[in-house]
Coordinates of N, CA and C and ligand atoms in Angstrom, one line a residue:
M1 N 16.1 -6.1 3.0 CA 16.4 -4.9 1.9 C 15.5 -4.0 1.7
R2 N 15.7 -2.7 2.1 CA 14.5 -1.7 1.4 C 14.9 -1.0 0.2
I3 N 14.2 -1.0 -0.7 CA 14.3 -0.4 -2.1 C 13.5 0.8 -2.1
A4 N 14.2 2.0 -2.2 CA 13.4 3.2 -2.5 C 13.2 3.9 -3.6
R5 N 12.4 4.6 -4.2 CA 12.2 5.1 -5.3 C 12.3 6.7 -4.8
F6 N 13.0 7.5 -5.5 CA 13.4 9.0 -5.0 C 13.6 10.1 -6.1
T7 N 13.7 11.2 -5.7 CA 14.1 12.1 -6.7 C 14.9 13.2 -5.9
T8 N 15.8 13.8 -6.3 CA 16.6 14.9 -5.8 C 16.3 16.1 -6.8
G9 N 15.1 16.1 -7.5 CA 14.8 17.2 -8.3 C 14.9 16.8 -9.7
E10 N 15.5 15.6 -10.1 CA 15.5 15.2 -11.5 C 14.7 14.1 -11.8
D11 N 15.0 13.0 -12.6 CA 14.2 12.0 -12.8 C 14.2 11.1 -11.8
P12 N 13.2 10.2 -11.4 CA 13.2 9.2 -10.1 C 14.4 8.3 -10.5
R13 N 15.0 8.1 -9.3 CA 15.9 7.0 -9.1 C 15.6 5.9 -8.1
Y14 N 16.4 4.9 -8.0 CA 16.2 3.9 -7.1 C 17.4 3.8 -6.3
G15 N 17.1 3.2 -5.1 CA 18.3 2.9 -4.4 C 17.7 2.1 -3.1
I16 N 19.0 1.4 -2.6 CA 19.1 0.6 -1.2 C 19.1 1.5 0.2
V17 N 18.2 1.5 0.8 CA 18.3 2.3 2.1 C 19.1 1.7 3.2
E18 N 20.3 2.1 3.5 CA 20.9 1.5 4.5 C 21.2 2.4 5.8
G19 N 22.0 1.9 6.7 CA 22.2 2.6 7.9 C 21.3 2.6 9.0
E20 N 21.7 3.3 10.4 CA 21.0 3.2 11.4 C 20.0 4.3 11.0
P21 N 18.8 4.0 12.0 CA 17.5 5.0 11.8 C 18.3 6.4 12.4
G22 N 17.8 7.3 11.5 CA 18.1 8.8 11.6 C 19.2 9.2 10.7
A23 N 20.0 8.1 10.4 CA 21.3 8.5 9.7 C 21.3 7.5 8.5
E24 N 20.3 7.2 8.0 CA 20.0 6.3 6.7 C 20.7 7.0 5.4
Q25 N 21.3 6.2 4.6 CA 21.9 6.6 3.3 C 21.0 5.9 2.1
I26 N 20.9 6.4 0.9 CA 20.5 5.6 -0.1 C 21.7 5.3 -0.9
N27 N 22.0 4.0 -1.2 CA 22.8 3.6 -2.1 C 22.3 3.1 -3.4
V28 N 22.6 4.2 -4.4 CA 21.9 4.5 -5.5 C 22.3 3.2 -6.6
V29 N 21.0 2.8 -7.2 CA 21.3 1.6 -8.2 C 20.7 1.9 -9.4
G30 N 21.2 1.5 -10.5 CA 21.1 1.7 -11.6 C 19.7 1.1 -12.5
G31 N 18.8 1.8 -13.2 CA 17.5 1.3 -13.7 C 16.6 1.0 -12.6
D32 N 15.7 0.2 -13.1 CA 14.6 0.0 -12.3 C 14.5 -1.4 -11.7
P33 N 14.6 -1.5 -10.3 CA 15.1 -2.9 -9.9 C 14.0 -4.1 -10.0
L34 N 12.7 -3.6 -10.6 CA 11.6 -4.5 -10.8 C 12.0 -5.2 -12.3
Y35 N 12.6 -4.5 -12.9 CA 12.9 -5.0 -14.4 C 14.6 -5.4 -14.7
S36 N 15.3 -5.1 -13.7 CA 16.8 -5.4 -14.0 C 17.6 -5.7 -12.8
A37 N 18.6 -6.3 -12.7 CA 19.3 -6.8 -11.6 C 19.8 -5.5 -10.8
L38 N 19.9 -5.7 -9.5 CA 20.4 -4.4 -8.6 C 21.7 -4.2 -9.0
T39 N 22.0 -3.2 -9.6 CA 23.5 -2.6 -9.8 C 23.8 -1.3 -9.0
P40 N 24.5 -1.5 -8.0 CA 24.9 -0.3 -7.2 C 25.8 0.7 -8.3
T41 N 25.7 2.1 -8.4 CA 26.2 2.9 -9.1 C 27.5 3.5 -8.2
G42 N 27.6 3.3 -7.1 CA 28.7 3.8 -6.3 C 28.1 5.1 -5.6
A43 N 27.0 5.8 -6.2 CA 26.5 7.1 -5.6 C 25.8 6.8 -4.3
K44 N 25.8 7.6 -3.2 CA 25.4 7.4 -1.9 C 24.7 9.0 -1.9
V45 N 23.3 9.1 -1.4 CA 22.6 10.3 -1.0 C 22.1 10.1 0.6
P46 N 22.1 11.1 1.4 CA 21.5 10.7 2.5 C 20.0 10.7 2.4
L47 N 19.4 10.0 3.1 CA 17.9 9.9 3.1 C 17.0 11.3 3.3
D48 N 17.8 12.1 4.3 CA 17.1 13.3 4.5 C 17.2 14.3 3.4
E49 N 18.0 14.0 2.3 CA 18.2 15.1 1.5 C 17.3 14.6 0.2
V50 N 16.5 13.6 0.1 CA 15.6 13.3 -1.1 C 14.3 13.2 -0.8
R51 N 13.5 13.5 -2.0 CA 12.0 13.1 -1.8 C 11.8 11.9 -2.0
L52 N 11.2 11.1 -1.2 CA 10.6 9.8 -1.3 C 9.3 9.8 -2.4
L53 N 9.3 8.7 -3.3 CA 8.3 8.7 -4.1 C 7.6 7.3 -3.8
A54 N 6.5 7.2 -4.5 CA 5.8 5.8 -4.3 C 6.7 4.8 -4.9
P55 N 6.9 3.7 -4.0 CA 8.1 2.9 -4.3 C 8.0 2.3 -5.8
V56 N 6.6 2.1 -6.0 CA 6.1 1.3 -7.2 C 4.9 2.1 -7.9
I57 N 5.0 2.3 -9.2 CA 3.9 2.7 -10.0 C 3.3 1.6 -10.8
P58 N 2.2 0.8 -10.4 CA 1.8 -0.2 -11.0 C 1.5 -0.1 -12.4
R59 N 2.2 -0.7 -13.4 CA 2.0 -0.7 -14.7 C 0.4 -0.9 -15.1
S60 N -0.2 -2.0 -14.5 CA -1.5 -2.4 -14.8 C -2.5 -2.2 -13.7
K61 N -2.2 -2.6 -12.6 CA -3.2 -2.4 -11.5 C -3.0 -2.6 -9.9
V62 N -4.0 -2.0 -9.1 CA -3.9 -2.1 -7.6 C -5.1 -3.0 -7.3
V63 N -4.8 -4.1 -6.7 CA -6.0 -4.9 -6.6 C -6.3 -4.8 -5.1
G64 N -7.5 -4.5 -4.8 CA -7.8 -4.1 -3.3 C -8.6 -5.4 -2.7
I65 N -8.7 -5.8 -1.5 CA -9.3 -6.8 -0.9 C -10.4 -6.3 0.0
G66 N -11.5 -6.4 0.3 CA -12.2 -5.9 1.3 C -12.7 -6.6 2.3
K67 N -13.0 -6.3 3.6 CA -13.5 -6.8 4.7 C -12.6 -8.3 4.8
N68 N -11.4 -7.9 5.3 CA -10.3 -9.1 5.5 C -9.8 -9.1 6.6
Y69 N -10.5 -8.2 7.6 CA -10.0 -8.5 9.1 C -11.6 -8.6 9.8
A70 N -11.7 -9.5 10.5 CA -13.2 -9.7 11.1 C -13.6 -8.5 11.8
D71 N -12.7 -7.8 12.6 CA -13.2 -6.7 13.5 C -13.5 -5.6 12.6
H72 N -12.7 -5.3 11.4 CA -13.5 -4.5 10.3 C -14.8 -4.7 9.9
A73 N -14.8 -6.1 9.4 CA -16.2 -6.3 8.7 C -17.3 -6.0 9.8
A74 N -17.2 -6.4 11.1 CA -18.0 -6.3 12.2 C -18.3 -4.7 12.1
E75 N -17.3 -3.8 12.3 CA -17.8 -2.4 12.4 C -18.4 -1.9 11.1
M76 N -18.2 -2.6 10.0 CA -19.0 -2.2 8.5 C -20.5 -2.8 8.9
G77 N -20.8 -3.7 9.7 CA -22.0 -4.1 10.0 C -22.3 -5.4 9.0
G78 N -21.3 -6.2 8.9 CA -21.3 -7.4 8.2 C -20.5 -8.5 8.8
E79 N -20.5 -9.6 8.2 CA -19.7 -10.8 8.3 C -18.6 -10.8 7.5
V80 N -17.6 -11.6 7.8 CA -16.5 -11.8 6.7 C -16.9 -12.5 5.6
P81 N -16.4 -12.0 4.2 CA -16.9 -12.8 3.1 C -16.4 -14.3 3.1
E82 N -17.2 -15.2 2.5 CA -16.8 -16.6 2.4 C -15.5 -16.6 1.4
A83 N -15.5 -15.8 0.6 CA -14.1 -15.8 -0.3 C -13.5 -14.4 -0.5
P84 N -12.2 -14.0 -0.5 CA -11.8 -12.8 -0.7 C -12.6 -12.0 -1.5
L85 N -13.0 -10.5 -1.0 CA -13.8 -9.7 -1.9 C -13.0 -8.6 -2.7
V86 N -12.6 -8.8 -3.8 CA -11.7 -8.2 -4.8 C -12.3 -7.0 -5.5
F87 N -11.6 -5.9 -5.3 CA -12.0 -4.7 -6.3 C -10.6 -4.1 -6.8
L88 N -10.7 -3.2 -7.8 CA -9.6 -2.6 -8.4 C -9.3 -1.1 -8.2
K89 N -8.3 -0.6 -8.1 CA -7.9 0.9 -8.0 C -7.1 1.1 -9.1
P90 N -7.2 2.2 -10.2 CA -6.5 2.6 -11.1 C -5.0 2.9 -10.5
N91 N -4.1 2.8 -11.7 CA -2.7 3.2 -11.0 C -2.5 4.7 -11.0
T92 N -3.7 5.6 -11.5 CA -3.7 6.9 -11.3 C -3.9 7.3 -10.0
A93 N -4.5 6.3 -9.2 CA -4.8 6.6 -7.8 C -3.6 6.7 -6.9
V94 N -2.6 6.2 -7.3 CA -1.1 6.0 -6.4 C -0.4 7.3 -6.3
I95 N -0.1 7.7 -5.1 CA 0.7 8.7 -4.8 C 1.7 8.2 -3.7
G96 N 2.9 9.2 -3.3 CA 3.7 8.7 -2.6 C 4.0 9.0 -1.2
P97 N 4.8 8.9 -0.6 CA 5.1 9.7 1.0 C 4.9 11.1 0.8
D98 N 4.3 11.9 1.6 CA 4.1 13.3 2.0 C 3.3 13.8 0.6
D99 N 2.9 13.2 -0.2 CA 2.0 13.6 -1.4 C 0.8 14.0 -0.9
P100 N 0.0 14.9 -1.0 CA -1.3 15.2 -0.5 C -2.4 14.5 -0.9
I101 N -3.2 13.6 0.1 CA -4.4 13.1 -0.4 C -5.4 14.4 -0.4
V102 N -5.8 14.3 -1.7 CA -6.8 15.3 -2.3 C -8.2 15.0 -2.1
L103 N -9.0 15.5 -1.1 CA -10.4 14.9 -1.1 C -11.3 15.3 -2.2
P104 N -11.8 14.3 -2.9 CA -12.6 14.4 -4.0 C -14.1 15.4 -3.8
S105 N -14.2 16.1 -4.7 CA -15.4 17.3 -4.9 C -16.8 16.4 -4.6
F106 N -16.7 15.1 -4.9 CA -18.0 14.3 -4.8 C -18.5 13.7 -3.4
S107 N -17.6 13.9 -2.5 CA -17.6 13.1 -1.1 C -17.4 14.2 0.0
E108 N -18.3 13.9 0.9 CA -18.3 14.5 2.2 C -17.8 13.6 3.7
E109 N -17.4 12.5 3.1 CA -17.1 11.3 3.9 C -15.9 10.6 3.6
V110 N -14.6 11.0 3.8 CA -13.6 10.2 3.2 C -12.8 9.8 4.3
H111 N -12.8 8.4 4.2 CA -11.9 7.4 5.4 C -10.4 7.1 4.9
Y112 N -9.8 7.0 6.1 CA -8.2 6.2 5.8 C -8.6 4.8 6.2
E113 N -7.7 4.2 5.5 CA -7.8 2.5 5.8 C -6.2 2.1 5.8
G114 N -5.5 2.0 6.7 CA -4.3 1.5 6.9 C -4.1 0.0 6.4
E115 N -3.3 -0.3 5.5 CA -3.2 -1.8 5.0 C -1.8 -2.1 4.7
L116 N -1.6 -3.4 4.8 CA -0.1 -4.1 4.0 C -0.3 -4.1 2.7
A117 N 0.6 -3.7 1.9 CA 0.4 -3.8 0.5 C 1.6 -4.8 0.0
V118 N 1.0 -5.9 -0.8 CA 2.1 -6.8 -1.5 C 2.4 -6.2 -2.9
V119 N 3.8 -6.4 -3.2 CA 4.2 -5.9 -4.6 C 4.6 -7.1 -5.3
I120 N 4.1 -7.3 -6.8 CA 4.2 -8.2 -7.5 C 5.7 -8.2 -8.2
G121 N 6.5 -9.1 -8.1 CA 7.8 -9.0 -8.9 C 8.0 -9.6 -10.2
R122 N 6.9 -10.5 -10.6 CA 7.4 -11.2 -11.9 C 5.8 -11.5 -12.6
I123 N 5.7 -11.6 -13.8 CA 4.5 -12.0 -14.4 C 4.1 -13.2 -14.0
C124 N 2.9 -13.4 -13.7 CA 2.4 -14.7 -13.0 C 0.8 -14.8 -13.4
K125 N 0.3 -16.2 -13.5 CA -1.1 -16.4 -13.5 C -1.2 -17.9 -12.8
D126 N -2.5 -18.0 -12.0 CA -2.8 -19.3 -11.5 C -1.6 -19.7 -10.6
V127 N -1.3 -19.0 -9.6 CA 0.0 -19.2 -8.6 C -0.4 -20.1 -7.5
P128 N -0.1 -21.3 -7.4 CA -0.3 -22.1 -6.3 C 0.1 -21.4 -5.2
R129 N -0.5 -21.6 -4.1 CA -0.1 -21.1 -2.7 C 1.1 -21.3 -2.3
E130 N 1.8 -22.5 -2.5 CA 3.2 -22.5 -2.0 C 4.3 -21.9 -3.1
R131 N 3.8 -21.4 -4.1 CA 4.7 -20.7 -5.1 C 4.6 -19.2 -4.9
V132 N 3.7 -18.8 -4.2 CA 3.3 -17.2 -4.1 C 4.7 -16.6 -3.6
K133 N 5.4 -17.2 -2.9 CA 6.6 -16.3 -2.2 C 7.6 -16.0 -3.6
D134 N 7.5 -16.7 -4.6 CA 8.5 -16.6 -5.6 C 8.0 -15.4 -6.4
V135 N 6.9 -15.2 -6.4 CA 6.3 -13.8 -7.2 C 6.3 -12.5 -6.5
I136 N 6.3 -12.7 -5.4 CA 6.5 -11.3 -4.5 C 7.9 -10.5 -4.3
V137 N 7.7 -9.4 -4.8 CA 9.1 -8.8 -4.6 C 9.4 -8.2 -3.2
G138 N 8.2 -7.6 -2.9 CA 8.4 -7.0 -1.4 C 6.9 -6.4 -0.9
Y139 N 7.2 -5.6 0.2 CA 6.1 -5.2 0.8 C 6.0 -3.7 1.1
T140 N 5.1 -3.1 1.3 CA 5.2 -1.6 1.6 C 3.9 -1.2 2.1
C141 N 3.8 0.0 2.9 CA 2.6 0.4 3.6 C 1.5 1.3 2.7
A142 N 0.3 0.9 3.0 CA -0.7 1.6 1.8 C -1.8 2.2 2.8
N143 N -2.5 3.2 2.1 CA -3.7 3.6 2.6 C -4.8 3.5 1.7
D144 N -5.7 2.6 1.9 CA -6.8 2.5 1.0 C -8.1 3.6 1.2
V145 N -7.5 4.9 0.8 CA -8.4 5.8 1.1 C -9.9 5.7 0.3
T146 N -10.9 5.7 1.0 CA -12.4 5.4 0.5 C -13.4 6.7 0.7
A147 N -14.0 7.1 -0.2 CA -15.0 8.0 -0.1 C -16.1 7.0 0.4
R148 N -16.5 7.0 1.7 CA -17.5 5.9 2.2 C -19.0 6.3 1.9
D149 N -19.1 7.6 1.6 CA -20.5 7.7 1.0 C -20.8 7.3 -0.2
A150 N -19.9 7.7 -1.2 CA -20.1 7.1 -2.4 C -19.9 5.8 -2.6
Q151 N -19.2 5.0 -1.8 CA -19.3 3.7 -1.7 C -20.7 3.1 -1.4
R152 N -21.3 3.9 -0.3 CA -22.8 3.4 -0.2 C -23.8 3.5 -1.1
T153 N -23.5 4.8 -1.9 CA -24.5 4.9 -2.9 C -24.5 4.3 -4.3
D154 N -22.9 4.3 -4.6 CA -22.7 3.7 -6.0 C -22.8 2.4 -6.2
G155 N -22.8 1.5 -5.3 CA -22.8 0.0 -5.5 C -21.5 -0.6 -5.9
Q156 N -21.2 0.0 -7.3 CA -19.5 -0.3 -7.7 C -18.7 0.6 -6.8
W157 N -17.7 0.1 -6.5 CA -16.7 1.0 -5.6 C -15.6 1.7 -6.5
A158 N -15.7 1.6 -7.7 CA -14.5 2.2 -8.7 C -14.5 3.9 -8.3
R159 N -15.4 4.4 -8.1 CA -15.4 5.9 -7.7 C -14.8 6.1 -6.3
A160 N -15.4 5.3 -5.6 CA -15.4 5.6 -4.1 C -13.6 5.2 -3.6
K161 N -13.2 4.2 -4.3 CA -12.0 3.8 -3.9 C -10.8 3.9 -4.9
G162 N -11.2 4.8 -6.2 CA -10.3 4.8 -7.2 C -9.9 6.2 -7.6
F163 N -10.5 7.1 -6.9 CA -10.3 8.6 -7.3 C -8.7 8.9 -7.1
D164 N -8.5 10.0 -7.8 CA -7.1 10.4 -7.8 C -6.8 10.7 -6.2
S165 N -5.4 10.2 -6.0 CA -4.7 10.3 -4.6 C -5.3 9.2 -3.5
S166 N -6.2 8.2 -4.1 CA -6.6 7.2 -3.0 C -5.8 6.2 -2.8
C167 N -4.6 6.2 -3.2 CA -3.7 4.7 -2.9 C -2.2 5.6 -2.6
P168 N -2.1 6.2 -1.4 CA -0.8 6.2 -1.0 C 0.1 5.1 -0.7
L169 N 1.3 4.9 -1.1 CA 2.2 3.8 -1.0 C 3.5 4.1 -0.4
G170 N 4.0 3.7 0.3 CA 5.5 3.9 0.8 C 5.9 3.5 2.3
P171 N 7.0 3.7 2.9 CA 7.9 4.7 2.2 C 8.9 4.1 1.3
W172 N 9.0 2.7 1.3 CA 10.0 1.9 0.5 C 9.4 0.6 0.3
L173 N 10.1 -0.3 -0.5 CA 9.7 -1.7 -0.5 C 10.6 -2.5 0.5
E174 N 10.1 -3.3 1.4 CA 10.8 -4.1 2.2 C 10.8 -5.5 1.5
T175 N 12.1 -6.1 1.1 CA 12.1 -7.2 0.3 C 12.2 -8.6 1.2
E176 N 12.7 -8.4 2.1 CA 12.9 -9.8 3.0 C 11.9 -9.3 4.3
L177 N 10.7 -10.1 4.4 CA 9.9 -9.8 5.7 C 9.1 -10.9 5.7
D178 N 8.9 -11.5 6.9 CA 8.0 -12.5 7.1 C 6.6 -11.7 7.6
V179 N 5.7 -11.7 6.8 CA 4.5 -10.9 6.9 C 3.2 -11.4 7.8
A180 N 3.8 -12.6 8.4 CA 2.4 -13.5 9.1 C 2.1 -12.7 10.3
N181 N 2.9 -12.1 10.9 CA 2.6 -11.4 12.3 C 3.3 -10.0 12.5
L182 N 2.7 -8.9 11.9 CA 3.2 -7.5 11.9 C 2.0 -6.7 12.5
R183 N 2.6 -5.8 13.5 CA 1.6 -4.9 14.0 C 1.5 -3.6 12.8
L184 N 0.4 -3.2 12.8 CA -0.2 -2.1 11.8 C -0.8 -1.4 12.4
R185 N -0.3 0.1 12.3 CA -1.1 1.1 13.3 C -1.5 2.1 12.2
T186 N -2.5 2.9 12.4 CA -2.8 4.2 11.7 C -3.0 5.3 12.7
R187 N -2.2 6.5 12.4 CA -2.3 7.6 13.5 C -3.1 8.9 12.7
L188 N -3.9 9.5 13.2 CA -4.3 10.7 12.7 C -4.0 11.8 13.5
D189 N -3.1 12.8 13.0 CA -2.7 13.8 13.7 C -1.8 13.2 15.0
G190 N -1.2 12.4 14.9 CA -0.4 11.6 15.9 C -1.1 10.6 16.8
L191 N -2.2 10.7 16.8 CA -3.3 9.9 17.7 C -3.5 8.4 16.9
T192 N -3.3 7.4 17.7 CA -3.6 6.2 17.2 C -5.1 5.7 16.9
V193 N -5.5 5.4 15.8 CA -6.8 5.1 15.4 C -7.0 3.8 15.0
Q194 N -6.0 3.1 14.4 CA -6.0 1.7 14.0 C -4.8 0.9 14.6
D195 N -5.2 -0.1 15.5 CA -4.0 -0.9 15.9 C -4.2 -2.4 15.6
G196 N -4.0 -3.1 14.6 CA -4.1 -4.3 14.2 C -2.8 -5.0 14.0
N197 N -3.0 -6.3 13.6 CA -1.9 -7.2 13.3 C -2.3 -8.0 12.1
T198 N -1.1 -8.4 11.1 CA -1.5 -8.9 10.1 C -1.9 -10.6 10.4
A199 N -1.6 -11.0 11.7 CA -2.1 -12.4 12.1 C -3.5 -12.6 12.1
D200 N -4.1 -11.4 11.9 CA -5.7 -11.5 12.0 C -6.2 -11.5 10.7
L201 N -5.4 -11.4 9.5 CA -6.1 -11.5 8.2 C -7.1 -12.7 8.1
V202 N -8.2 -12.7 7.5 CA -9.0 -13.6 7.2 C -8.5 -14.6 6.4
F203 N -7.9 -13.9 4.9 CA -7.3 -14.7 4.3 C -5.9 -14.2 4.1
D204 N -4.8 -14.9 4.1 CA -3.4 -14.7 4.4 C -2.9 -14.2 3.1
V205 N -1.5 -13.7 3.1 CA -1.1 -13.2 1.8 C -1.0 -14.3 0.9
P206 N -0.6 -15.4 1.1 CA -0.4 -16.5 0.1 C -1.8 -16.9 -0.6
E207 N -2.7 -16.8 0.3 CA -4.1 -17.1 0.0 C -4.6 -16.1 -1.1
L208 N -4.2 -14.7 -0.8 CA -4.7 -13.5 -1.5 C -4.3 -13.5 -2.9
V209 N -2.7 -13.9 -2.9 CA -1.9 -13.7 -4.1 C -2.6 -14.8 -5.1
S210 N -2.8 -16.0 -4.6 CA -3.0 -17.3 -5.4 C -4.5 -16.9 -5.8
Y211 N -5.4 -16.6 -4.8 CA -6.7 -16.2 -5.5 C -6.9 -15.3 -6.5
V212 N -6.1 -14.1 -6.4 CA -6.2 -12.9 -6.9 C -5.6 -13.5 -8.8
S213 N -4.6 -14.3 -8.5 CA -3.9 -14.5 -9.8 C -4.7 -15.5 -10.6
R214 N -5.8 -16.1 -9.8 CA -6.7 -17.0 -10.7 C -7.7 -16.2 -11.7
A215 N -7.9 -14.9 -11.3 CA -8.6 -13.8 -12.1 C -7.9 -13.1 -13.0
F216 N -6.7 -12.5 -12.5 CA -6.0 -11.6 -13.4 C -4.5 -12.4 -13.4
T217 N -3.9 -12.1 -14.8 CA -2.5 -12.0 -15.0 C -1.9 -11.0 -14.1
L218 N -0.9 -11.3 -13.2 CA -0.4 -10.1 -12.4 C 1.0 -9.9 -13.2
L219 N 1.4 -8.6 -13.1 CA 2.5 -8.1 -13.9 C 3.5 -7.5 -12.8
P220 N 4.7 -7.5 -13.1 CA 5.7 -6.8 -12.2 C 5.1 -5.3 -11.9
G221 N 5.4 -5.0 -10.5 CA 4.8 -3.6 -10.2 C 3.2 -3.5 -9.8
D222 N 2.7 -4.9 -10.1 CA 1.1 -4.7 -9.4 C 1.2 -4.9 -8.1
V223 N 0.0 -4.4 -7.5 CA 0.0 -3.9 -6.1 C -1.2 -4.8 -5.6
I224 N -1.1 -5.6 -4.5 CA -2.3 -6.1 -3.9 C -2.5 -5.6 -2.4
L225 N -3.7 -4.8 -2.1 CA -3.8 -4.5 -0.7 C -4.4 -5.6 0.1
T226 N -4.1 -5.6 1.3 CA -4.7 -6.8 1.8 C -5.9 -6.8 2.7
G227 N -6.1 -5.5 3.0 CA -7.3 -5.2 3.9 C -7.2 -4.4 4.9
T228 N -8.0 -3.7 5.8 CA -7.7 -2.9 6.9 C -8.4 -3.5 8.2
P229 N -7.7 -3.4 9.1 CA -8.3 -3.7 10.7 C -9.3 -2.6 11.0
A230 N -9.9 -2.8 12.2 CA -11.1 -2.0 12.6 C -10.4 -0.8 12.8
G231 N -11.4 0.4 13.1 CA -11.0 1.8 13.4 C -11.1 2.8 12.4
V232 N -11.5 2.2 11.3 CA -11.6 3.1 10.1 C -12.2 4.6 10.6
G233 N -12.0 5.6 10.0 CA -12.6 7.0 10.2 C -12.5 7.9 9.2
P234 N -13.3 9.2 9.5 CA -13.1 10.2 8.6 C -11.7 10.9 8.6
I235 N -11.2 11.5 7.4 CA -9.9 12.4 7.4 C -10.5 13.8 6.9
Q236 N -10.1 15.0 7.5 CA -10.4 16.3 7.3 C -9.3 16.9 6.7
P237 N -9.4 18.2 5.9 CA -8.3 19.0 5.2 C -7.4 19.4 6.7
G238 N -6.3 19.4 6.3 CA -5.1 20.0 7.2 C -4.7 18.8 8.2
Q239 N -5.4 17.6 8.3 CA -5.0 16.6 9.1 C -3.7 15.9 8.3
R240 N -3.1 15.0 9.3 CA -1.9 14.1 8.8 C -2.4 12.7 9.1
V241 N -2.2 12.0 8.1 CA -2.5 10.5 8.4 C -1.5 9.6 8.1
E242 N -1.1 8.8 9.0 CA 0.4 7.9 9.0 C 0.0 6.6 9.3
V243 N 0.4 5.7 8.4 CA 0.2 4.2 8.5 C 1.5 3.5 8.7
E244 N 1.8 2.8 9.9 CA 3.1 2.3 10.5 C 3.0 0.9 10.3
I245 N 3.8 0.1 9.7 CA 3.7 -1.4 9.8 C 5.1 -1.9 10.2
E246 N 5.2 -2.8 11.3 CA 6.3 -3.3 11.8 C 7.1 -3.9 11.1
G247 N 8.5 -3.6 10.9 CA 9.3 -4.1 10.0 C 9.4 -3.4 8.5
I248 N 8.6 -2.6 8.3 CA 8.7 -1.8 6.9 C 8.9 -0.2 7.2
G249 N 8.1 0.5 8.0 CA 8.2 2.0 8.1 C 6.9 2.4 8.3
T250 N 7.0 3.8 8.1 CA 5.9 4.8 8.1 C 5.5 5.5 7.2
L251 N 4.3 5.6 6.6 CA 3.9 6.2 5.5 C 3.0 7.4 5.9
G252 N 3.5 8.8 5.6 CA 2.6 9.8 5.9 C 2.0 10.6 4.8
N253 N 0.8 11.2 5.0 CA 0.4 12.1 3.9 C -0.4 13.1 4.8
Q254 N -0.4 14.3 4.3 CA -1.3 15.2 4.5 C -2.6 15.3 3.5
V255 N -3.8 15.8 4.3 CA -5.1 15.9 3.8 C -5.4 17.2 3.3
V256 N -5.9 17.3 1.9 CA -6.3 18.6 1.7 C -7.3 18.6 0.7
R257 N -8.3 19.7 0.6 CA -9.3 19.9 -0.4 C -9.1 21.0 -1.1
R258 N -9.2 20.9 -2.4 CA -8.9 21.8 -3.4 C -10.3 22.7 -3.9
Ligands
MG1 MG1 -9.5 -1.5 2.3

């Protein structure tokens, strides 16, 4: 099931995306599906008449994982870590489909990183690997936008990976998906620049959620980014970057500098 968060000009609403590609409708539900049962209101809105929003705004955190594909670790000049490399992005970094990625004034080298995002559905802590499926509500596409120059010079990654608009999410939550073997592609102005597969994750989704939950209590709406495959590179004002994951869909954003 695909759960979208959207607006038609008023307050954000949620709905289930149904129908054939190109003719989808949103079956509107009441409330926030992360906190209440899915209750259809009976209203239906054509998908092409809405503006999709980030499917979730994390109440507390986006947890990032670094160097979780061997080919990306190699292109960054290193080995894969012995344990997941964990960092945080603030919830103010989150934007939705077609929102602009605003290049930060302090950086001259901002990179895309297409990634699978895991969305947590219930409060949890110290989750054993075999119970992880019970705490995940769904998956979406993410772009872990990174100011590579600041990442090198700052040591800490807070500014490099946490600036406003550095975490596009979307287009919706896919709640029923086996993520063990999904093709993940990033396109820059239509040209494929990353072409990976979640089968190549060094630490898989159950391991990541379990590991992260040993450090942090996870809350409904928290997001875990699972890392990016090889092929990262710079984005420039005016370009459009798209992250497409098999079984989920495509997240697209324009790049601007203000
Ligand atoms: Mg990343």
